[in-house]
Coordinates of C-alpha atoms in Angstrom, one line a residue:
X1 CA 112.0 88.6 77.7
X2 CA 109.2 91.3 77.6
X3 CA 106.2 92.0 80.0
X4 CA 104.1 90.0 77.5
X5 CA 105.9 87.0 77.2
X6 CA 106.4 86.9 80.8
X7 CA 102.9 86.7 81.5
X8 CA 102.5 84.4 78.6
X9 CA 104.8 81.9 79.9
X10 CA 103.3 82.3 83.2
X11 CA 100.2 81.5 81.8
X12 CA 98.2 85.0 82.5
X13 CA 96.4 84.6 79.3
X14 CA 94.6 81.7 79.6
X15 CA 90.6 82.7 80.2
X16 CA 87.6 81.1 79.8
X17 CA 85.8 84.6 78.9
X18 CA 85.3 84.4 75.4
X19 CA 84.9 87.9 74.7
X20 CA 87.9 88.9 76.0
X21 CA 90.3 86.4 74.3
X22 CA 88.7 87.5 71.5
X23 CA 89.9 91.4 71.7
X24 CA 91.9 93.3 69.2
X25 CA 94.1 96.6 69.1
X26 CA 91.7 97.0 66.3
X27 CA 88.5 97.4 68.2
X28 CA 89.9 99.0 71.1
X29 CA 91.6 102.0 68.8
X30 CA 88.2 101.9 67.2
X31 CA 86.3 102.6 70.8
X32 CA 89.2 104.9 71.6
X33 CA 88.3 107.6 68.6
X34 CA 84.6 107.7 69.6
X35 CA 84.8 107.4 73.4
X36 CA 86.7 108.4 76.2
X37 CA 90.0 106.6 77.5
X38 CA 90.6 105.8 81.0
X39 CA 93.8 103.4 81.8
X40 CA 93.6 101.1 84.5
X41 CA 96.4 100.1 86.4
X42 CA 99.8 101.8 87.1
X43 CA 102.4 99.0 86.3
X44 CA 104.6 97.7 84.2
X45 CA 101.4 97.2 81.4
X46 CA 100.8 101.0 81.8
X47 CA 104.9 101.2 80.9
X48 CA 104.4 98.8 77.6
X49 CA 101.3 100.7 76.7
X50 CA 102.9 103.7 76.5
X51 CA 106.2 102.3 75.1
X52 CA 104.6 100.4 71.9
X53 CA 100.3 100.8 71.7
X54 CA 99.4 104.3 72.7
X55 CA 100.1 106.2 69.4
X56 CA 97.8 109.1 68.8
X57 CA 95.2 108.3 71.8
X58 CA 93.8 110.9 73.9
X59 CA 93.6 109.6 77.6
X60 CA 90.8 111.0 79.7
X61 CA 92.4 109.9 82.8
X62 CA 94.4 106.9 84.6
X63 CA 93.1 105.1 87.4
X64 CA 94.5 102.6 90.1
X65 CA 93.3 100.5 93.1
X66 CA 96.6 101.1 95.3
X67 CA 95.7 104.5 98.0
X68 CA 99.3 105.2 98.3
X69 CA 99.5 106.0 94.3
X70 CA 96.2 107.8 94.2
X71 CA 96.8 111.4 93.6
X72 CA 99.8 111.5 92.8
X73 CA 101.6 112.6 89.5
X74 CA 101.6 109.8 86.7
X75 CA 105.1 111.3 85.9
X76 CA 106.4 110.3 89.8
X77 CA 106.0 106.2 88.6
X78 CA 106.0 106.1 84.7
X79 CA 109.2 107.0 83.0
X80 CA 107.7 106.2 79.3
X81 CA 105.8 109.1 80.1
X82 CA 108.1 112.2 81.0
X83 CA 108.3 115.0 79.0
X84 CA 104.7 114.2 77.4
X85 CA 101.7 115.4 78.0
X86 CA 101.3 112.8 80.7
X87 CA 103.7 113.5 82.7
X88 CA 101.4 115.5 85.1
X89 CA 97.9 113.5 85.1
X90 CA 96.9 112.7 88.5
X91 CA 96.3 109.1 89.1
X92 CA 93.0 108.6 90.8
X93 CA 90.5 105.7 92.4
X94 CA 88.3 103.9 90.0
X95 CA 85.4 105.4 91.9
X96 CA 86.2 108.6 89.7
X97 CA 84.1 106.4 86.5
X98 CA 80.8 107.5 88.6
X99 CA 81.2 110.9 87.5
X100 CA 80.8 109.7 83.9
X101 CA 78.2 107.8 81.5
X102 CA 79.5 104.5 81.0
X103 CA 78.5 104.5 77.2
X104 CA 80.9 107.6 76.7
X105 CA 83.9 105.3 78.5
X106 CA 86.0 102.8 77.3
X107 CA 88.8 101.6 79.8
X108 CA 91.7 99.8 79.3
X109 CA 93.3 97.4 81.8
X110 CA 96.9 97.3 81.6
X111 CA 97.3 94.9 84.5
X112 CA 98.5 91.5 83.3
X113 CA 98.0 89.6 86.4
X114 CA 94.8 90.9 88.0
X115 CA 92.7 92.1 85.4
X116 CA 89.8 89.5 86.1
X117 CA 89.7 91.1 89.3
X118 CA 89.3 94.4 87.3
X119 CA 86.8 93.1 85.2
X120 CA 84.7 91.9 88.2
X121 CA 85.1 95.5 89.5
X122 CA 84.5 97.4 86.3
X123 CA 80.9 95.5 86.1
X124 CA 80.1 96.3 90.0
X125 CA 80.5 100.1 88.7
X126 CA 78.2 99.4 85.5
X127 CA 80.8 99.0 82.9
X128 CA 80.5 97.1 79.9
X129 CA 83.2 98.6 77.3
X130 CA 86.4 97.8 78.0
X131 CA 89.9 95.7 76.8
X132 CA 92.5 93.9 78.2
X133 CA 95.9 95.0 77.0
X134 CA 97.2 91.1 77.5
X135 CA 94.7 89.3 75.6
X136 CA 94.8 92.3 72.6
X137 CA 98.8 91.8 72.5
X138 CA 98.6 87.9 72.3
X139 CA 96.5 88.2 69.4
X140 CA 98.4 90.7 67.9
X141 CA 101.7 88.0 68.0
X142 CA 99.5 85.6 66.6
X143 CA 99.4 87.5 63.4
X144 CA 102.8 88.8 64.0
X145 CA 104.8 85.9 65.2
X146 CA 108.1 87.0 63.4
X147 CA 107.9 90.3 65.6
X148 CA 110.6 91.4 68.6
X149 CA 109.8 93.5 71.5
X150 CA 112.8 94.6 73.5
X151 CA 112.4 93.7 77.1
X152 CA 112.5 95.9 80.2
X153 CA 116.2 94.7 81.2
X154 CA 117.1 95.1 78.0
X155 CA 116.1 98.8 77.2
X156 CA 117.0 99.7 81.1
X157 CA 120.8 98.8 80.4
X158 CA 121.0 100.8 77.3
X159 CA 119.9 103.4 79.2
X160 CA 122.4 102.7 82.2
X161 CA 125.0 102.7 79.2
X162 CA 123.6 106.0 77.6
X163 CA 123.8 107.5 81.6
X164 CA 126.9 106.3 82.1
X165 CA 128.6 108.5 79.2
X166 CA 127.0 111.5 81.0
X167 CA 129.3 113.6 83.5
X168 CA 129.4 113.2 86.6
X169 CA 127.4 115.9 88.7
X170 CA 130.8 117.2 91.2
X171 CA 128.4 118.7 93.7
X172 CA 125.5 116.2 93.6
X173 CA 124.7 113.4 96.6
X174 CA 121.5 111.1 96.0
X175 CA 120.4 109.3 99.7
X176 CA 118.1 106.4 99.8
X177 CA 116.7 105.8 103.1
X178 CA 112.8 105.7 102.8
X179 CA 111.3 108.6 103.2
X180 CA 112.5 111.6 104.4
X181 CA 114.1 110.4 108.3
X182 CA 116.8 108.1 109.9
X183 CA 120.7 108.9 109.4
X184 CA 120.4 110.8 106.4
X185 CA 117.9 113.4 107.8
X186 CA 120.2 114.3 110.4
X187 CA 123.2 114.4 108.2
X188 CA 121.3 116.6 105.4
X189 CA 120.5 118.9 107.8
X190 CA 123.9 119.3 108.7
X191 CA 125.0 119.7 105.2
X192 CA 122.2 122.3 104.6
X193 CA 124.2 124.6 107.5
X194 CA 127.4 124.5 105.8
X195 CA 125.6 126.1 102.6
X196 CA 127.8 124.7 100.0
X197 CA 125.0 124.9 97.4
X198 CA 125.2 121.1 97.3
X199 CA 122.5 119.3 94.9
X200 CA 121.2 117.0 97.4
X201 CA 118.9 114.4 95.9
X202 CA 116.3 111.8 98.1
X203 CA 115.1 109.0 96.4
X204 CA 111.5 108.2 98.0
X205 CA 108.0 106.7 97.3
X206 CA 106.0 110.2 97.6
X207 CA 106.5 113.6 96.0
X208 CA 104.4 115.0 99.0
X209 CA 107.2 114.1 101.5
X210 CA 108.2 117.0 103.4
X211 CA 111.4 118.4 103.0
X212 CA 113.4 121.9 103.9
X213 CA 114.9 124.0 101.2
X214 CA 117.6 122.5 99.1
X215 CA 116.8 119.3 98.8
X216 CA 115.4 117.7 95.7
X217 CA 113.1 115.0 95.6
X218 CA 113.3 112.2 92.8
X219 CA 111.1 109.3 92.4
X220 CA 112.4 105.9 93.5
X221 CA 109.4 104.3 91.7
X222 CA 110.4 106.3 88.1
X223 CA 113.5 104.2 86.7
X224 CA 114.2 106.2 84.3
X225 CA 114.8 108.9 87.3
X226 CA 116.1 106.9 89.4
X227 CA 119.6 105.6 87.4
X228 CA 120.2 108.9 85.7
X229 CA 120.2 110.5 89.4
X230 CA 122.4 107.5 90.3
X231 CA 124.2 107.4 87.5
X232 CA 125.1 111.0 87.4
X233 CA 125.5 112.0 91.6
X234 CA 129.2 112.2 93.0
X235 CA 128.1 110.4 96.2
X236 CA 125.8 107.9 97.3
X237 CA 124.5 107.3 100.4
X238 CA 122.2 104.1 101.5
X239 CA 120.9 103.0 104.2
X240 CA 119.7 99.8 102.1
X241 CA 121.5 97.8 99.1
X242 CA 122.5 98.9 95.7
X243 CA 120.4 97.6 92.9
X244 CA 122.9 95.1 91.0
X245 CA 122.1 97.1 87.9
X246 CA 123.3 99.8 88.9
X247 CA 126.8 101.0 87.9
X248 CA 129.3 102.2 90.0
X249 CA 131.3 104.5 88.1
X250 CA 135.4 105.1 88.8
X251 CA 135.1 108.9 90.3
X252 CA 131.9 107.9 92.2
X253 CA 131.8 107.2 95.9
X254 CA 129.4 105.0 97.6
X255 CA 128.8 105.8 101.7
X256 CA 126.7 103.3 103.7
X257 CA 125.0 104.5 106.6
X258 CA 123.2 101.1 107.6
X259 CA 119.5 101.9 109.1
X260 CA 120.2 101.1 112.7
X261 CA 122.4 102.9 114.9
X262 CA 126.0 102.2 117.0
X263 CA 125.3 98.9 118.1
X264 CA 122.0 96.0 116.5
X265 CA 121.6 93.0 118.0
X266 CA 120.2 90.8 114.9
X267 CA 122.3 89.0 112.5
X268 CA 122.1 90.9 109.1
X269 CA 123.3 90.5 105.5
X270 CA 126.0 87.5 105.1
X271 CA 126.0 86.2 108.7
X272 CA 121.6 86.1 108.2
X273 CA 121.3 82.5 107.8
X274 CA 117.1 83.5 107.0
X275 CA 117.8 85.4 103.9
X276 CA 121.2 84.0 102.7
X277 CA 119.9 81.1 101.7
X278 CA 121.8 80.6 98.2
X279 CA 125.1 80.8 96.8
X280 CA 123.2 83.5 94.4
X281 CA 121.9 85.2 97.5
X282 CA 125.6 85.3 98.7
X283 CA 127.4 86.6 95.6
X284 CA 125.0 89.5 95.6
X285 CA 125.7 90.5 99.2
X286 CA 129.2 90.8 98.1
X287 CA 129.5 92.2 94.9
X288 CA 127.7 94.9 96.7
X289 CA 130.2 94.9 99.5
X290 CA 132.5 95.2 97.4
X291 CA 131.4 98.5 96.1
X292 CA 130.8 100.3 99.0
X293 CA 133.8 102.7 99.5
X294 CA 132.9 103.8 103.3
X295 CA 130.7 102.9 106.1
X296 CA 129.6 105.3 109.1
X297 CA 130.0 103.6 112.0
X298 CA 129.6 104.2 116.0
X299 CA 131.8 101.6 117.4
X300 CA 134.3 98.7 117.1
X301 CA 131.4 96.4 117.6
X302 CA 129.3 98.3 115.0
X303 CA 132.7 98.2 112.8
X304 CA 133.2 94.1 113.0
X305 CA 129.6 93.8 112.5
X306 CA 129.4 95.6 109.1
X307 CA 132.6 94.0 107.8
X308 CA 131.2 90.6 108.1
X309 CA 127.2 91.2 107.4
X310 CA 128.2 93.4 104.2
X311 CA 131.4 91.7 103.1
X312 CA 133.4 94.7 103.8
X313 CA 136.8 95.7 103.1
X314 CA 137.0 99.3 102.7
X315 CA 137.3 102.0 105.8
X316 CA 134.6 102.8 108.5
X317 CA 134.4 106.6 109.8
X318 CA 133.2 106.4 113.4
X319 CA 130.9 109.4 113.4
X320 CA 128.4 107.7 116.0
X321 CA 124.6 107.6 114.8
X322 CA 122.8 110.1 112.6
X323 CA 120.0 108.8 113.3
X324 CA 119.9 109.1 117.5
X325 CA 120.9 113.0 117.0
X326 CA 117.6 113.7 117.3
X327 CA 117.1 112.2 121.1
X328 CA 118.8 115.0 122.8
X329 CA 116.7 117.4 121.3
X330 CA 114.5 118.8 123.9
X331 CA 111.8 120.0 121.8
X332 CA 111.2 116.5 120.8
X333 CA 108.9 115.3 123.8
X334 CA 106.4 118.8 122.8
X335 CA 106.1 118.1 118.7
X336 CA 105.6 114.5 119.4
X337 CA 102.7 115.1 122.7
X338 CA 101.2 117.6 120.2
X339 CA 100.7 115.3 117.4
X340 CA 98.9 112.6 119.5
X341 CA 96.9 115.5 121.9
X342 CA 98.9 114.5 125.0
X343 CA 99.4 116.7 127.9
X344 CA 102.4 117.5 129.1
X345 CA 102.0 115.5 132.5
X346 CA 101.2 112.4 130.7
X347 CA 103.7 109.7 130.8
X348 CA 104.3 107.4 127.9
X349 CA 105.4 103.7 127.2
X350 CA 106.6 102.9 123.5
X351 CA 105.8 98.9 122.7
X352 CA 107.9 98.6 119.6
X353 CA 107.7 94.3 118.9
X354 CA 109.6 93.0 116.1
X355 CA 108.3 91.5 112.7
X356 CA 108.1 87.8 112.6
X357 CA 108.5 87.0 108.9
X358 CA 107.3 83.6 109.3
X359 CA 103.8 84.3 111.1
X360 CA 103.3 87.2 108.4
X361 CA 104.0 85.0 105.3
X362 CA 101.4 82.5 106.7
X363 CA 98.9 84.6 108.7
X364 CA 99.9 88.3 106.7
X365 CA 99.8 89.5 110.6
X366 CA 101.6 88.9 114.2
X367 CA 100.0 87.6 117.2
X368 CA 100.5 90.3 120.0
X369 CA 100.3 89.0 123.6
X370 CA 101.2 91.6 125.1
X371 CA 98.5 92.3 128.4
X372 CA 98.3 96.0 127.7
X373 CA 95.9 97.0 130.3
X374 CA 97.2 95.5 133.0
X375 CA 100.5 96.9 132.1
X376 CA 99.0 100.5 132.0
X377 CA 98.0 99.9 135.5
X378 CA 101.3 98.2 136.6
X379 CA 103.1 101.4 135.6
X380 CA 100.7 103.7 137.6
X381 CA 101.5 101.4 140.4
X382 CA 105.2 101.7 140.1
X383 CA 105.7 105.3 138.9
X384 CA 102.5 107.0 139.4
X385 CA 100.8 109.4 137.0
X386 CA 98.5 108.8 134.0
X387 CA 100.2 106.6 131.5
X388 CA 99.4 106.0 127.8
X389 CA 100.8 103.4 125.3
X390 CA 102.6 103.7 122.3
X391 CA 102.4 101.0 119.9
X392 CA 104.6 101.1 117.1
X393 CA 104.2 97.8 114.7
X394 CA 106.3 97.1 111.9
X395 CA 104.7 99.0 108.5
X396 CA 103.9 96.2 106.8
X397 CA 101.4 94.8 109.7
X398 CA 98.1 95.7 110.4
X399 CA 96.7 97.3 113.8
X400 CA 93.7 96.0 113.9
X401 CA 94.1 92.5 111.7
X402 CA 96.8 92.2 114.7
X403 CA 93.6 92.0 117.3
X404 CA 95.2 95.4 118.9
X405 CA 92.6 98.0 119.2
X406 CA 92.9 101.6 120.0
X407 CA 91.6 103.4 123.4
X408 CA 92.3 106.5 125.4
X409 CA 95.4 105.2 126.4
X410 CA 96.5 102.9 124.1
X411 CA 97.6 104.8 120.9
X412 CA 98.7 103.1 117.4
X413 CA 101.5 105.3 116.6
X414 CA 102.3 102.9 113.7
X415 CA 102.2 105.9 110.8
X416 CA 104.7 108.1 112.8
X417 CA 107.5 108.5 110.2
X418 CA 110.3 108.8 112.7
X419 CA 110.4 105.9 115.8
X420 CA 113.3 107.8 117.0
X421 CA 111.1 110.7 117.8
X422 CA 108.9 108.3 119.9
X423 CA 111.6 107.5 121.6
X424 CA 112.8 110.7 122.5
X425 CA 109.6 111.5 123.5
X426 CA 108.9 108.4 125.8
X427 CA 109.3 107.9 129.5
X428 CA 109.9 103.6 128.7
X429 CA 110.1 101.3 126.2
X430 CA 109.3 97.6 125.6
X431 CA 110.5 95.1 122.7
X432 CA 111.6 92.2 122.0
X433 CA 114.6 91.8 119.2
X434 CA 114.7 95.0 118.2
X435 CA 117.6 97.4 118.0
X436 CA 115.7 100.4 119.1
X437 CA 116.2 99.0 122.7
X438 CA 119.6 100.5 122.1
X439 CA 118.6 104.0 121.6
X440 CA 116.2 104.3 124.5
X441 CA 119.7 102.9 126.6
X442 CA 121.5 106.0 124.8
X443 CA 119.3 108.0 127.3
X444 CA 119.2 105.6 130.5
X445 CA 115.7 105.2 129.7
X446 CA 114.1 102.2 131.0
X447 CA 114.1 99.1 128.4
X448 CA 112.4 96.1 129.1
X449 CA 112.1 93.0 127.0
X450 CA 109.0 90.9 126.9
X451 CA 109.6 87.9 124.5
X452 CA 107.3 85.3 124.8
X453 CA 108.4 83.3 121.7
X454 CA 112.8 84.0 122.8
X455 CA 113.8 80.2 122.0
X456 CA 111.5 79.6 118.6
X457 CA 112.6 83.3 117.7
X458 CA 115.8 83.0 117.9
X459 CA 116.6 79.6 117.1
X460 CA 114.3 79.2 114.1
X461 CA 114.1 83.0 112.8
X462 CA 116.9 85.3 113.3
X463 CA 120.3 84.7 114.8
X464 CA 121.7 87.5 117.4
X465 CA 124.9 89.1 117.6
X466 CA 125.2 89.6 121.0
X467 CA 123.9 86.9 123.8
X468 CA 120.5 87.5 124.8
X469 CA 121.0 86.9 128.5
X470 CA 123.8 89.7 128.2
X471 CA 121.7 92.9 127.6
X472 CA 121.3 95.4 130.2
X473 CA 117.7 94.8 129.9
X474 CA 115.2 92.7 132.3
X475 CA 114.0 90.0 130.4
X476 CA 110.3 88.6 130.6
X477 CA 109.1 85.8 128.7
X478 CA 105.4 85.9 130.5
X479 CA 103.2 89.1 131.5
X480 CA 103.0 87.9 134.9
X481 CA 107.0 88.2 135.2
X482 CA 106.9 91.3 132.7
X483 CA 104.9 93.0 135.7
X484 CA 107.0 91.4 138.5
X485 CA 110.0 92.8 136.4
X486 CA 108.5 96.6 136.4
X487 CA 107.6 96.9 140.4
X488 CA 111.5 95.2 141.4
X489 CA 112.9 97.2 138.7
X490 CA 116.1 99.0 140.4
X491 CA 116.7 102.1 138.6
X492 CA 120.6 102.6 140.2
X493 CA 121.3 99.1 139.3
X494 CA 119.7 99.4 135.9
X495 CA 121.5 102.3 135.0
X496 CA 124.8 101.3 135.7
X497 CA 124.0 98.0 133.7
X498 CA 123.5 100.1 130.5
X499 CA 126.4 102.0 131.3
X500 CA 128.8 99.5 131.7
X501 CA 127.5 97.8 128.9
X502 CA 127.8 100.8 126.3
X503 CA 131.2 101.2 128.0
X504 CA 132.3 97.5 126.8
X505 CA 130.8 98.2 123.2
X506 CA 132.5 101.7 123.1
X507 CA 129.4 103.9 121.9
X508 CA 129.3 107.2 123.4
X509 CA 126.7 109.1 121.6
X510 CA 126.7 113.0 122.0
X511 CA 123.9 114.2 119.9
X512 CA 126.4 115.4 117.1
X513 CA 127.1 112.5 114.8
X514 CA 125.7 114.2 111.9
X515 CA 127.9 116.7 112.1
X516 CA 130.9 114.8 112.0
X517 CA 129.2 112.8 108.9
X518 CA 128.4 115.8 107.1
X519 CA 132.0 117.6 107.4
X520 CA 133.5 114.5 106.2
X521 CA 130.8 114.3 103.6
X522 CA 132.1 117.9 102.4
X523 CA 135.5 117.4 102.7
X524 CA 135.0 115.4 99.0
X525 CA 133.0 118.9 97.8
X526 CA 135.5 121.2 98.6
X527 CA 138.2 119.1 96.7
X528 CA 136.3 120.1 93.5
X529 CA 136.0 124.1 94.6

């Protein structure tokens, strides 16, 4: 089924504005020789444009609502468009229109599902001349009924199938794991060292993402770029799932690195009774299991965890965690004060809370109770010293639509790529659920956990792994006993907690676990020497 009939059957098309169910490819090609052609809305309607209607038309420019695809290369999201004079226009705000008379413009909206909205906005800028691609394709099937479009899935496989006869690249490994950070940073830097003029390949969202020498970046958001890379590479290695599209090919091998580190403490994957909701649900979780050939792991725990969340049979290498290389780094604590204009002497809390997915699918935020002032002047009290405060939400939440807002000392450090640079850099840390807790105990850093919602959270969100009552961590579900919990706070006792329980879990973390991953990353390389 194609975009069109999707949005068809969805009933996109339906309008009461008559002259827009009224439009033609006609007209608009019409407008298009005499006036100047700006596309609006990167998308899957951009894709179909370009894939069936754009023909001989000179576009002036393309145009988009979302900041994060502003100025960036059409080429990074549109695969119809590679190797075309396209490839390189830089998609910009609407606001660009103001630069031109509107009676030289004509604009097409590609959008299929918010192009009222776009109308609305076109007219707020003064614009009266332009189309709809949905409404100009359903009248187009009207006079064409008899006529077959392919549909995205079904050109994408014959791609997959024309990618799939291609040769495997022998010294080519394509990561996944955001942007540029976590357990694959730490490991590519390691396998930059070893100069084995490796083709390493990250899949991310941004072409500005910095990166050192000899790594390539690929757009996650270009499909056409994306499975050829996949399709092609001799490893693989994910922090998140495998597309089910995606072919795993006989001499391909597929390493998963997970996103957390030796030890989490939430239920994940199979054994998440909040996502695995379906039998569907479930024989996707394991059909990818089932073609991952190696996980890196940091302890038996971490092991027994993996095999059950991912449905895993094949073998674990205990490396220890990529990711938490970075906390022994000394130099940490000075990059990270520098960024936020912190003197040296200034201490430094990190409140990391987890994401509640039900509050944010019914509110689009998270209520934060967290008394941050009076826990500023409750750590001056115990420790002394000027003390500012991290907070570090989950991405997809809102500083201020969370009712937090920023001071001298209390800093939204939300957009700082790497949270395990904020840890290093931190003298304490605060949470809730999350496994960073784990990773500021790597250091015998102080952890505590304030969790005012602890039954509702875990009995009606996410299950845990590991007993609540048994981490090495106070535990406050109230600010009043959150404070009480900082001035009694024992740091012998609390320190031998941690280490006894890291000692039961077996994670001894050394600062060198991407070294280990990267050798045994190479050891498949130098097989094809």
């Amino acid at each position: 089924m194609d975009l069109i009939t999707k949005a068809m059957k969805q009933k996109y098309h339906l309008c009461e504005d008559k002259n827009l169910i009224e439009q033609t490819w006609e007209q608009f090609y019409q407008n298009a020789t005499e006036k100047k052609v700006f596309l609006f809305g990167i998308g899957g309607g951009m894709a179909y444009f370009f894939r069936y209607c754009c023909g001989q038309i000179k576009i002036e420019g393309v145009i988009d609502n979302d900041e994060k695809k502003q100025n960036q290369r059409l080429g990074w999201f549109s695969a119809e468009v590679l190797q075309t004079k396209y490839e390189n226009f830089i998609i910009q705000s609407p606001n660009i229109l103001n630069d031109y008379d509107e009676r030289d413009v004509t604009v097409l909206i590609t959008s299929t599902n918010y192009y009222n909205l776009m109308v609305k906005q076109l007219k707020q800028l003064g614009y009266k001349d332009y189309f709809v691609l949905l409404m100009m394709e359903v009248n187009r099937r009207k006079q064409f009924p008899n006529e077959v479009r392919k549909g995205f899935e079904e050109i994408r496989e014959e791609f997959i199938v024309w990618c799939c006869k291609q040769e495997i690249a022998d010294h080519k490994i394509v990561m996944h794991i955001g942007e540029y950070g976590g357990h694959a940073k730490s490991i590519t830097n390691q396998l930059l060292k070893l100069e084995m003029n490796l083709d390493i390949v990250w899949l991310v969202d941004r072409d500005s993402t910095e990166i050192p020498d000899g790594v390539r970046l690929v757009s996650k958001r270009n499909w056409k770029n994306y499975i050829y890379e996949m399709e092609t590479a001799k490893i693989w290695l994910f922090d998140i799932n495998i597309p089910d599209h995606i072919i795993k090919r006989k001499d391909q091998i597929y390493i998963q690195t997970k996103h957390w580190s030796s030890i989490t403490l939430k239920t994940f994957g199979l054994d998440d009774a909040s996502t695995c909701t379906s039998d569907e649900v479930k024989e996707q979780l394991k059909r990818h299991g089932k073609k991952i050939d190696y996980i890196f792991s940091g302890s038996d725990f971490d092991e027994k965890s993996c095999q059950s969340g991912f449905g895993f049979q094949g073998k674990t290498v205990r490396v220890g965690s990529a990711r938490s290389d970075i906390l022994f780094d000394e130099s940490i604590k000075t990059k990270v004060y520098s960024k936020f204009n912190l003197k040296q002497n200034t201490h430094v809390l990190l409140y990391s809370p987890t994401y509640r997915d039900k509050e944010f699918r019914a509110n689009q935020n998270m209520t934060v109770t967290l008394d941050m002032n009076t826990l500023l002047s409750t750590l001056e009290e115990r420790w002394g010293g000027k003390w500012v405060l991290f907070v570090r939400l989950h991405p997809w939440l809102d500083f201020k639509k969370c009712g937090l807002k920023e001071t001298e000392n209390i800093i939204n450090a939300g957009k700082y790529q790497e949270s395990e640079e904020l840890v290093a850099a931190s003298n304490i840390m605060i949470t809730d659920y999350s496994s960073i807790m784990f990773e500021a105990a790597f250091l015998k850093r102080p952890v505590f956990l304030y969790a005012p919602d602890r039954k509702e959270y875990i009995d009606g969100e996410r299950g845990l792994l590991i007993e609540y009552d048994d981490l090495p961590f106070p535990i406050a579900e109230t600010n009043t006993d959150l404070k009480q919990s900082i001035l009694n706070f024992d740091v012998s006792q609390y320190e031998k907690n941690v280490t006894d329980f890291l000692d039961k879990y077996g994670i001894y973390e050394d600062g060198h676990a991407g070294e280990r991953a990267a050798k045994f990353i190479a050891g498949f390389f130098r097989k094809n020497l």
